[in-house]
PDB file of C-alpha atoms in Angstrom:
ATOM      1  CA  UNK A   1      28.633 -37.019   0.744  1.00  0.00           C
ATOM      2  CA  UNK A   2      28.208 -39.544   3.577  1.00  0.00           C
ATOM      3  CA  UNK A   3      25.455 -42.072   3.072  1.00  0.00           C
ATOM      4  CA  UNK A   4      23.505 -44.790   4.814  1.00  0.00           C
ATOM      5  CA  UNK A   5      24.339 -48.199   3.372  1.00  0.00           C
ATOM      6  CA  UNK A   6      22.069 -51.235   3.453  1.00  0.00           C
ATOM      7  CA  UNK A   7      22.699 -54.872   2.653  1.00  0.00           C
ATOM      8  CA  UNK A   8      21.506 -56.948   0.967  1.00  0.00           C
ATOM      9  CA  UNK A   9      19.626 -55.009  -1.711  1.00  0.00           C
ATOM     10  CA  UNK A  10      17.329 -57.998  -2.255  1.00  0.00           C
ATOM     11  CA  UNK A  11      16.457 -60.852   0.082  1.00  0.00           C
ATOM     12  CA  UNK A  12      14.238 -63.794  -0.761  1.00  0.00           C
ATOM     13  CA  UNK A  13      13.156 -66.088   2.040  1.00  0.00           C
ATOM     14  CA  UNK A  14      10.644 -68.800   2.832  1.00  0.00           C
ATOM     15  CA  UNK A  15       7.750 -68.117   5.175  1.00  0.00           C
ATOM     16  CA  UNK A  16       8.720 -68.899   8.753  1.00  0.00           C
ATOM     17  CA  UNK A  17      12.423 -68.260   8.238  1.00  0.00           C
ATOM     18  CA  UNK A  18      14.435 -65.649  10.106  1.00  0.00           C
ATOM     19  CA  UNK A  19      15.975 -62.750   8.223  1.00  0.00           C
ATOM     20  CA  UNK A  20      18.436 -60.076   9.276  1.00  0.00           C
ATOM     21  CA  UNK A  21      18.611 -56.818   7.387  1.00  0.00           C
ATOM     22  CA  UNK A  22      21.770 -54.808   7.841  1.00  0.00           C
ATOM     23  CA  UNK A  23      22.481 -51.109   7.816  1.00  0.00           C
ATOM     24  CA  UNK A  24      25.469 -48.870   8.395  1.00  0.00           C
ATOM     25  CA  UNK A  25      24.185 -45.422   9.390  1.00  0.00           C
ATOM     26  CA  UNK A  26      26.166 -42.243   8.791  1.00  0.00           C
ATOM     27  CA  UNK A  27      29.065 -42.287  11.231  1.00  0.00           C
ATOM     28  CA  UNK A  28      28.306 -39.205  13.357  1.00  0.00           C
ATOM     29  CA  UNK A  29      24.558 -39.798  13.488  1.00  0.00           C
ATOM     30  CA  UNK A  30      22.935 -40.675  16.773  1.00  0.00           C
ATOM     31  CA  UNK A  31      19.356 -41.672  15.949  1.00  0.00           C
ATOM     32  CA  UNK A  32      18.571 -44.689  13.806  1.00  0.00           C
ATOM     33  CA  UNK A  33      15.355 -45.816  12.180  1.00  0.00           C
ATOM     34  CA  UNK A  34      13.728 -48.631  10.259  1.00  0.00           C
ATOM     35  CA  UNK A  35      10.853 -47.912   7.917  1.00  0.00           C
ATOM     36  CA  UNK A  36       9.038 -50.198   5.521  1.00  0.00           C
ATOM     37  CA  UNK A  37       7.083 -49.608   2.344  1.00  0.00           C
ATOM     38  CA  UNK A  38       4.744 -52.227   0.943  1.00  0.00           C
ATOM     39  CA  UNK A  39       4.442 -51.922  -2.842  1.00  0.00           C
ATOM     40  CA  UNK A  40       2.170 -49.027  -3.747  1.00  0.00           C
ATOM     41  CA  UNK A  41       1.706 -47.931  -0.141  1.00  0.00           C
ATOM     42  CA  UNK A  42       3.127 -45.295   2.137  1.00  0.00           C
ATOM     43  CA  UNK A  43       6.439 -45.263   3.966  1.00  0.00           C
ATOM     44  CA  UNK A  44       5.620 -46.619   7.444  1.00  0.00           C
ATOM     45  CA  UNK A  45       7.579 -46.090  10.635  1.00  0.00           C
ATOM     46  CA  UNK A  46       8.689 -49.265  12.398  1.00  0.00           C
ATOM     47  CA  UNK A  47      11.158 -48.276  15.100  1.00  0.00           C
ATOM     48  CA  UNK A  48      13.581 -45.618  16.283  1.00  0.00           C
ATOM     49  CA  UNK A  49      16.761 -46.324  18.254  1.00  0.00           C
ATOM     50  CA  UNK A  50      18.821 -43.929  20.334  1.00  0.00           C
ATOM     51  CA  UNK A  51      21.480 -44.363  22.970  1.00  0.00           C
ATOM     52  CA  UNK A  52      21.498 -48.137  22.489  1.00  0.00           C
ATOM     53  CA  UNK A  53      17.834 -48.665  23.108  1.00  0.00           C
ATOM     54  CA  UNK A  54      14.504 -48.481  21.336  1.00  0.00           C
ATOM     55  CA  UNK A  55      13.118 -44.962  21.771  1.00  0.00           C
ATOM     56  CA  UNK A  56       9.829 -45.557  19.980  1.00  0.00           C
ATOM     57  CA  UNK A  57       8.105 -48.310  18.015  1.00  0.00           C
ATOM     58  CA  UNK A  58       4.933 -48.693  16.007  1.00  0.00           C
ATOM     59  CA  UNK A  59       2.167 -51.249  16.285  1.00  0.00           C
ATOM     60  CA  UNK A  60       3.721 -53.074  13.334  1.00  0.00           C
ATOM     61  CA  UNK A  61       6.887 -53.688  15.357  1.00  0.00           C
ATOM     62  CA  UNK A  62       5.636 -56.686  17.321  1.00  0.00           C
ATOM     63  CA  UNK A  63       7.529 -59.493  19.070  1.00  0.00           C
ATOM     64  CA  UNK A  64       8.623 -60.908  15.716  1.00  0.00           C
ATOM     65  CA  UNK A  65      10.837 -57.867  15.163  1.00  0.00           C
ATOM     66  CA  UNK A  66      13.989 -56.825  16.968  1.00  0.00           C
ATOM     67  CA  UNK A  67      16.773 -54.330  16.398  1.00  0.00           C
ATOM     68  CA  UNK A  68      20.349 -54.312  17.498  1.00  0.00           C
ATOM     69  CA  UNK A  69      23.442 -52.184  17.247  1.00  0.00           C
ATOM     70  CA  UNK A  70      26.042 -54.912  17.794  1.00  0.00           C
ATOM     71  CA  UNK A  71      29.056 -52.641  17.329  1.00  0.00           C
ATOM     72  CA  UNK A  72      29.824 -48.994  16.679  1.00  0.00           C
ATOM     73  CA  UNK A  73      28.737 -49.037  13.065  1.00  0.00           C
ATOM     74  CA  UNK A  74      26.076 -51.627  12.232  1.00  0.00           C
ATOM     75  CA  UNK A  75      22.351 -51.416  12.910  1.00  0.00           C
ATOM     76  CA  UNK A  76      20.280 -54.518  12.202  1.00  0.00           C
ATOM     77  CA  UNK A  77      16.621 -55.446  11.904  1.00  0.00           C
ATOM     78  CA  UNK A  78      15.722 -59.068  12.601  1.00  0.00           C
ATOM     79  CA  UNK A  79      12.423 -60.661  11.688  1.00  0.00           C
ATOM     80  CA  UNK A  80      12.189 -63.907  13.616  1.00  0.00           C
ATOM     81  CA  UNK A  81       9.580 -65.848  11.649  1.00  0.00           C
ATOM     82  CA  UNK A  82       8.680 -64.148   8.405  1.00  0.00           C
ATOM     83  CA  UNK A  83       5.134 -63.957   7.084  1.00  0.00           C
ATOM     84  CA  UNK A  84       3.930 -63.327   3.554  1.00  0.00           C
ATOM     85  CA  UNK A  85       2.774 -59.865   4.615  1.00  0.00           C
ATOM     86  CA  UNK A  86       6.314 -58.925   5.643  1.00  0.00           C
ATOM     87  CA  UNK A  87       7.172 -58.647   1.950  1.00  0.00           C
ATOM     88  CA  UNK A  88       8.139 -55.007   1.478  1.00  0.00           C
ATOM     89  CA  UNK A  89      11.000 -52.604   0.910  1.00  0.00           C
ATOM     90  CA  UNK A  90      12.756 -51.932   4.211  1.00  0.00           C
ATOM     91  CA  UNK A  91      14.578 -48.634   4.608  1.00  0.00           C
ATOM     92  CA  UNK A  92      17.130 -47.769   7.225  1.00  0.00           C
ATOM     93  CA  UNK A  93      17.533 -44.082   8.065  1.00  0.00           C
ATOM     94  CA  UNK A  94      19.556 -41.953  10.434  1.00  0.00           C
ATOM     95  CA  UNK A  95      19.802 -38.411  11.770  1.00  0.00           C
ATOM     96  CA  UNK A  96      22.368 -36.548  13.834  1.00  0.00           C
ATOM     97  CA  UNK A  97      19.964 -34.570  16.002  1.00  0.00           C
ATOM     98  CA  UNK A  98      16.272 -34.880  16.780  1.00  0.00           C
ATOM     99  CA  UNK A  99      14.074 -33.038  14.279  1.00  0.00           C
ATOM    100  CA  UNK A 100      16.683 -32.901  11.525  1.00  0.00           C
ATOM    101  CA  UNK A 101      16.227 -34.398   8.054  1.00  0.00           C
ATOM    102  CA  UNK A 102      16.208 -38.168   7.701  1.00  0.00           C
ATOM    103  CA  UNK A 103      18.913 -39.697   5.541  1.00  0.00           C
ATOM    104  CA  UNK A 104      17.698 -42.924   3.923  1.00  0.00           C
ATOM    105  CA  UNK A 105      19.601 -45.947   2.735  1.00  0.00           C
ATOM    106  CA  UNK A 106      18.820 -47.463  -0.656  1.00  0.00           C
ATOM    107  CA  UNK A 107      16.624 -50.144   0.900  1.00  0.00           C
ATOM    108  CA  UNK A 108      16.358 -53.928   1.092  1.00  0.00           C
ATOM    109  CA  UNK A 109      13.586 -55.507  -0.945  1.00  0.00           C
ATOM    110  CA  UNK A 110      12.331 -58.453   1.117  1.00  0.00           C
ATOM    111  CA  UNK A 111      10.272 -61.110  -0.625  1.00  0.00           C
ATOM    112  CA  UNK A 112       8.673 -63.808   1.530  1.00  0.00           C
ATOM    113  CA  UNK A 113       7.515 -66.846  -0.424  1.00  0.00           C
TER     114      UNK A 113
ATOM    115  CA  UNK B   1      -3.464 -40.895  15.874  1.00  0.00           C
ATOM    116  CA  UNK B   2      -1.102 -38.387  14.299  1.00  0.00           C
ATOM    117  CA  UNK B   3      -1.688 -38.213  10.556  1.00  0.00           C
ATOM    118  CA  UNK B   4      -0.266 -36.630   7.435  1.00  0.00           C
ATOM    119  CA  UNK B   5      -2.619 -36.291   4.483  1.00  0.00           C
ATOM    120  CA  UNK B   6      -1.820 -35.821   0.823  1.00  0.00           C
ATOM    121  CA  UNK B   7      -3.821 -36.096  -2.374  1.00  0.00           C
ATOM    122  CA  UNK B   8      -2.519 -39.224  -4.106  1.00  0.00           C
ATOM    123  CA  UNK B   9      -2.898 -37.751  -7.610  1.00  0.00           C
ATOM    124  CA  UNK B  10      -1.728 -38.168 -10.247  1.00  0.00           C
ATOM    125  CA  UNK B  11      -1.149 -34.479 -10.714  1.00  0.00           C
ATOM    126  CA  UNK B  12      -0.371 -33.808 -14.359  1.00  0.00           C
ATOM    127  CA  UNK B  13       1.266 -30.556 -15.442  1.00  0.00           C
ATOM    128  CA  UNK B  14       2.825 -29.524 -18.758  1.00  0.00           C
ATOM    129  CA  UNK B  15       6.567 -29.015 -18.981  1.00  0.00           C
ATOM    130  CA  UNK B  16       7.550 -25.532 -17.830  1.00  0.00           C
ATOM    131  CA  UNK B  17       4.477 -25.070 -15.632  1.00  0.00           C
ATOM    132  CA  UNK B  18       4.302 -24.700 -11.845  1.00  0.00           C
ATOM    133  CA  UNK B  19       3.369 -27.830  -9.907  1.00  0.00           C
ATOM    134  CA  UNK B  20       1.681 -27.274  -6.553  1.00  0.00           C
ATOM    135  CA  UNK B  21       1.674 -30.087  -3.989  1.00  0.00           C
ATOM    136  CA  UNK B  22      -0.179 -29.898  -0.694  1.00  0.00           C
ATOM    137  CA  UNK B  23      -0.066 -31.628   2.655  1.00  0.00           C
ATOM    138  CA  UNK B  24      -1.992 -31.296   5.910  1.00  0.00           C
ATOM    139  CA  UNK B  25      -1.038 -32.698   9.288  1.00  0.00           C
ATOM    140  CA  UNK B  26      -2.947 -33.372  12.462  1.00  0.00           C
ATOM    141  CA  UNK B  27      -0.455 -32.698  15.273  1.00  0.00           C
ATOM    142  CA  UNK B  28      -0.581 -28.971  16.033  1.00  0.00           C
ATOM    143  CA  UNK B  29       2.689 -29.066  17.958  1.00  0.00           C
ATOM    144  CA  UNK B  30       4.768 -30.398  15.045  1.00  0.00           C
ATOM    145  CA  UNK B  31       7.962 -28.431  14.450  1.00  0.00           C
ATOM    146  CA  UNK B  32       9.789 -30.113  11.569  1.00  0.00           C
ATOM    147  CA  UNK B  33       8.465 -30.605   8.051  1.00  0.00           C
ATOM    148  CA  UNK B  34      10.046 -32.207   5.030  1.00  0.00           C
ATOM    149  CA  UNK B  35       9.416 -32.862   1.373  1.00  0.00           C
ATOM    150  CA  UNK B  36      10.955 -35.953  -0.178  1.00  0.00           C
ATOM    151  CA  UNK B  37      10.946 -37.139  -3.771  1.00  0.00           C
ATOM    152  CA  UNK B  38      10.711 -40.860  -4.485  1.00  0.00           C
ATOM    153  CA  UNK B  39      11.232 -42.491  -7.846  1.00  0.00           C
ATOM    154  CA  UNK B  40       9.701 -45.912  -8.346  1.00  0.00           C
ATOM    155  CA  UNK B  41      11.700 -48.602  -6.561  1.00  0.00           C
ATOM    156  CA  UNK B  42      14.082 -46.100  -4.986  1.00  0.00           C
ATOM    157  CA  UNK B  43      14.485 -44.604  -1.547  1.00  0.00           C
ATOM    158  CA  UNK B  44      13.104 -41.167  -0.620  1.00  0.00           C
ATOM    159  CA  UNK B  45      15.498 -38.289  -1.243  1.00  0.00           C
ATOM    160  CA  UNK B  46      15.158 -34.983   0.569  1.00  0.00           C
ATOM    161  CA  UNK B  47      14.110 -31.922  -1.415  1.00  0.00           C
ATOM    162  CA  UNK B  48      13.341 -29.372   1.280  1.00  0.00           C
ATOM    163  CA  UNK B  49      13.043 -29.006   5.013  1.00  0.00           C
ATOM    164  CA  UNK B  50      11.091 -26.188   6.652  1.00  0.00           C
ATOM    165  CA  UNK B  51      10.715 -25.306  10.306  1.00  0.00           C
ATOM    166  CA  UNK B  52       9.203 -21.784  10.409  1.00  0.00           C
ATOM    167  CA  UNK B  53       6.022 -20.251   9.045  1.00  0.00           C
ATOM    168  CA  UNK B  54       6.387 -18.705   5.610  1.00  0.00           C
ATOM    169  CA  UNK B  55       8.233 -19.569   2.438  1.00  0.00           C
ATOM    170  CA  UNK B  56      11.605 -21.182   1.890  1.00  0.00           C
ATOM    171  CA  UNK B  57      13.107 -21.228  -1.572  1.00  0.00           C
ATOM    172  CA  UNK B  58      15.799 -23.494  -2.994  1.00  0.00           C
ATOM    173  CA  UNK B  59      16.325 -23.240  -6.734  1.00  0.00           C
ATOM    174  CA  UNK B  60      13.113 -24.238  -8.508  1.00  0.00           C
ATOM    175  CA  UNK B  61      11.520 -25.430  -5.267  1.00  0.00           C
ATOM    176  CA  UNK B  62       9.592 -23.395  -2.696  1.00  0.00           C
ATOM    177  CA  UNK B  63       8.214 -24.861   0.494  1.00  0.00           C
ATOM    178  CA  UNK B  64       5.445 -23.014   2.304  1.00  0.00           C
ATOM    179  CA  UNK B  65       4.415 -23.623   5.906  1.00  0.00           C
ATOM    180  CA  UNK B  66       1.324 -22.386   7.724  1.00  0.00           C
ATOM    181  CA  UNK B  67       1.240 -23.814  11.235  1.00  0.00           C
ATOM    182  CA  UNK B  68      -2.062 -22.136  12.115  1.00  0.00           C
ATOM    183  CA  UNK B  69      -3.751 -24.000   9.268  1.00  0.00           C
ATOM    184  CA  UNK B  70      -1.562 -27.102   9.735  1.00  0.00           C
ATOM    185  CA  UNK B  71      -0.659 -26.976   6.099  1.00  0.00           C
ATOM    186  CA  UNK B  72       2.592 -27.342   4.187  1.00  0.00           C
ATOM    187  CA  UNK B  73       3.017 -27.112   0.433  1.00  0.00           C
ATOM    188  CA  UNK B  74       5.686 -27.496  -2.213  1.00  0.00           C
ATOM    189  CA  UNK B  75       5.844 -25.492  -5.422  1.00  0.00           C
ATOM    190  CA  UNK B  76       7.980 -26.663  -8.308  1.00  0.00           C
ATOM    191  CA  UNK B  77       8.647 -23.962 -10.881  1.00  0.00           C
ATOM    192  CA  UNK B  78       9.576 -24.693 -14.501  1.00  0.00           C
ATOM    193  CA  UNK B  79       8.582 -28.358 -14.077  1.00  0.00           C
ATOM    194  CA  UNK B  80      10.665 -30.834 -16.058  1.00  0.00           C
ATOM    195  CA  UNK B  81       9.823 -34.406 -17.144  1.00  0.00           C
ATOM    196  CA  UNK B  82      12.584 -35.539 -14.763  1.00  0.00           C
ATOM    197  CA  UNK B  83      10.482 -34.130 -11.895  1.00  0.00           C
ATOM    198  CA  UNK B  84       7.950 -36.882 -12.540  1.00  0.00           C
ATOM    199  CA  UNK B  85       7.964 -38.867  -9.296  1.00  0.00           C
ATOM    200  CA  UNK B  86       6.026 -39.327  -6.078  1.00  0.00           C
ATOM    201  CA  UNK B  87       6.417 -36.471  -3.605  1.00  0.00           C
ATOM    202  CA  UNK B  88       6.218 -37.386   0.054  1.00  0.00           C
ATOM    203  CA  UNK B  89       5.394 -34.999   2.856  1.00  0.00           C
ATOM    204  CA  UNK B  90       6.917 -35.948   6.221  1.00  0.00           C
ATOM    205  CA  UNK B  91       6.309 -34.476   9.662  1.00  0.00           C
ATOM    206  CA  UNK B  92       8.085 -34.963  12.972  1.00  0.00           C
ATOM    207  CA  UNK B  93       5.280 -34.575  15.549  1.00  0.00           C
ATOM    208  CA  UNK B  94       6.024 -32.977  18.888  1.00  0.00           C
ATOM    209  CA  UNK B  95       7.280 -35.229  21.638  1.00  0.00           C
ATOM    210  CA  UNK B  96       8.170 -38.115  19.338  1.00  0.00           C
ATOM    211  CA  UNK B  97      11.230 -39.450  17.593  1.00  0.00           C
ATOM    212  CA  UNK B  98       9.332 -40.736  14.581  1.00  0.00           C
ATOM    213  CA  UNK B  99       8.694 -39.063  11.264  1.00  0.00           C
ATOM    214  CA  UNK B 100       5.282 -39.672   9.767  1.00  0.00           C
ATOM    215  CA  UNK B 101       4.917 -39.788   6.008  1.00  0.00           C
ATOM    216  CA  UNK B 102       1.900 -39.038   3.886  1.00  0.00           C
ATOM    217  CA  UNK B 103       0.835 -41.412   1.128  1.00  0.00           C
ATOM    218  CA  UNK B 104       2.571 -39.192  -1.425  1.00  0.00           C
ATOM    219  CA  UNK B 105       1.360 -37.317  -4.502  1.00  0.00           C
ATOM    220  CA  UNK B 106       2.309 -38.729  -7.866  1.00  0.00           C
ATOM    221  CA  UNK B 107       3.430 -35.947 -10.207  1.00  0.00           C
ATOM    222  CA  UNK B 108       3.543 -36.381 -13.970  1.00  0.00           C
ATOM    223  CA  UNK B 109       5.222 -33.666 -16.028  1.00  0.00           C
ATOM    224  CA  UNK B 110       4.167 -33.928 -19.645  1.00  0.00           C
ATOM    225  CA  UNK B 111       6.726 -33.069 -22.332  1.00  0.00           C
TER     226      UNK B 111
END
């Protein structure tokens, strides 16, 4: 079965550093997402991306965050200057059509020290 | 603010019993509803999707949707210890691309 792949599985960084989280969505999917989950809390929407642009973003997704689809397969989340409170599991997800089930990657655990 | 509400639990049921998980949502125009299972430290995995009022069965799982009451539920029959996990309700509100998740209900199936 096709799957969403994320790298790295774990990322440790110092506060103030830039990080890039990488994702390869399922190949025929058209809508791409980033979610995050702080330990013990709910899965929170960050951003959706369709047709090479952001279609929707949450209040969490401020100027420190950006997304990019640099080629036909990768989808990245960049955090420009990490804060302690950015420590969380970050999930990439994709769907083929609007309203269909989300397919999640296995996540990147980001630890900001 | 569009919300999805779940009782956080834990919900404890004996092995072989029926587990009943509930979820309410605030956006009346929502059309797509999902139940995900999440084991600790893992990503959510889809159990059921439901789009129409009524029941939808898949093996030991039954999803129930009542749009008038803005309520969706998941029944797990013949619960097994391996069903012990957090169950997340997710809704795709009308006019948005995002999927909103509830806080999840932690289910414990006791052997």
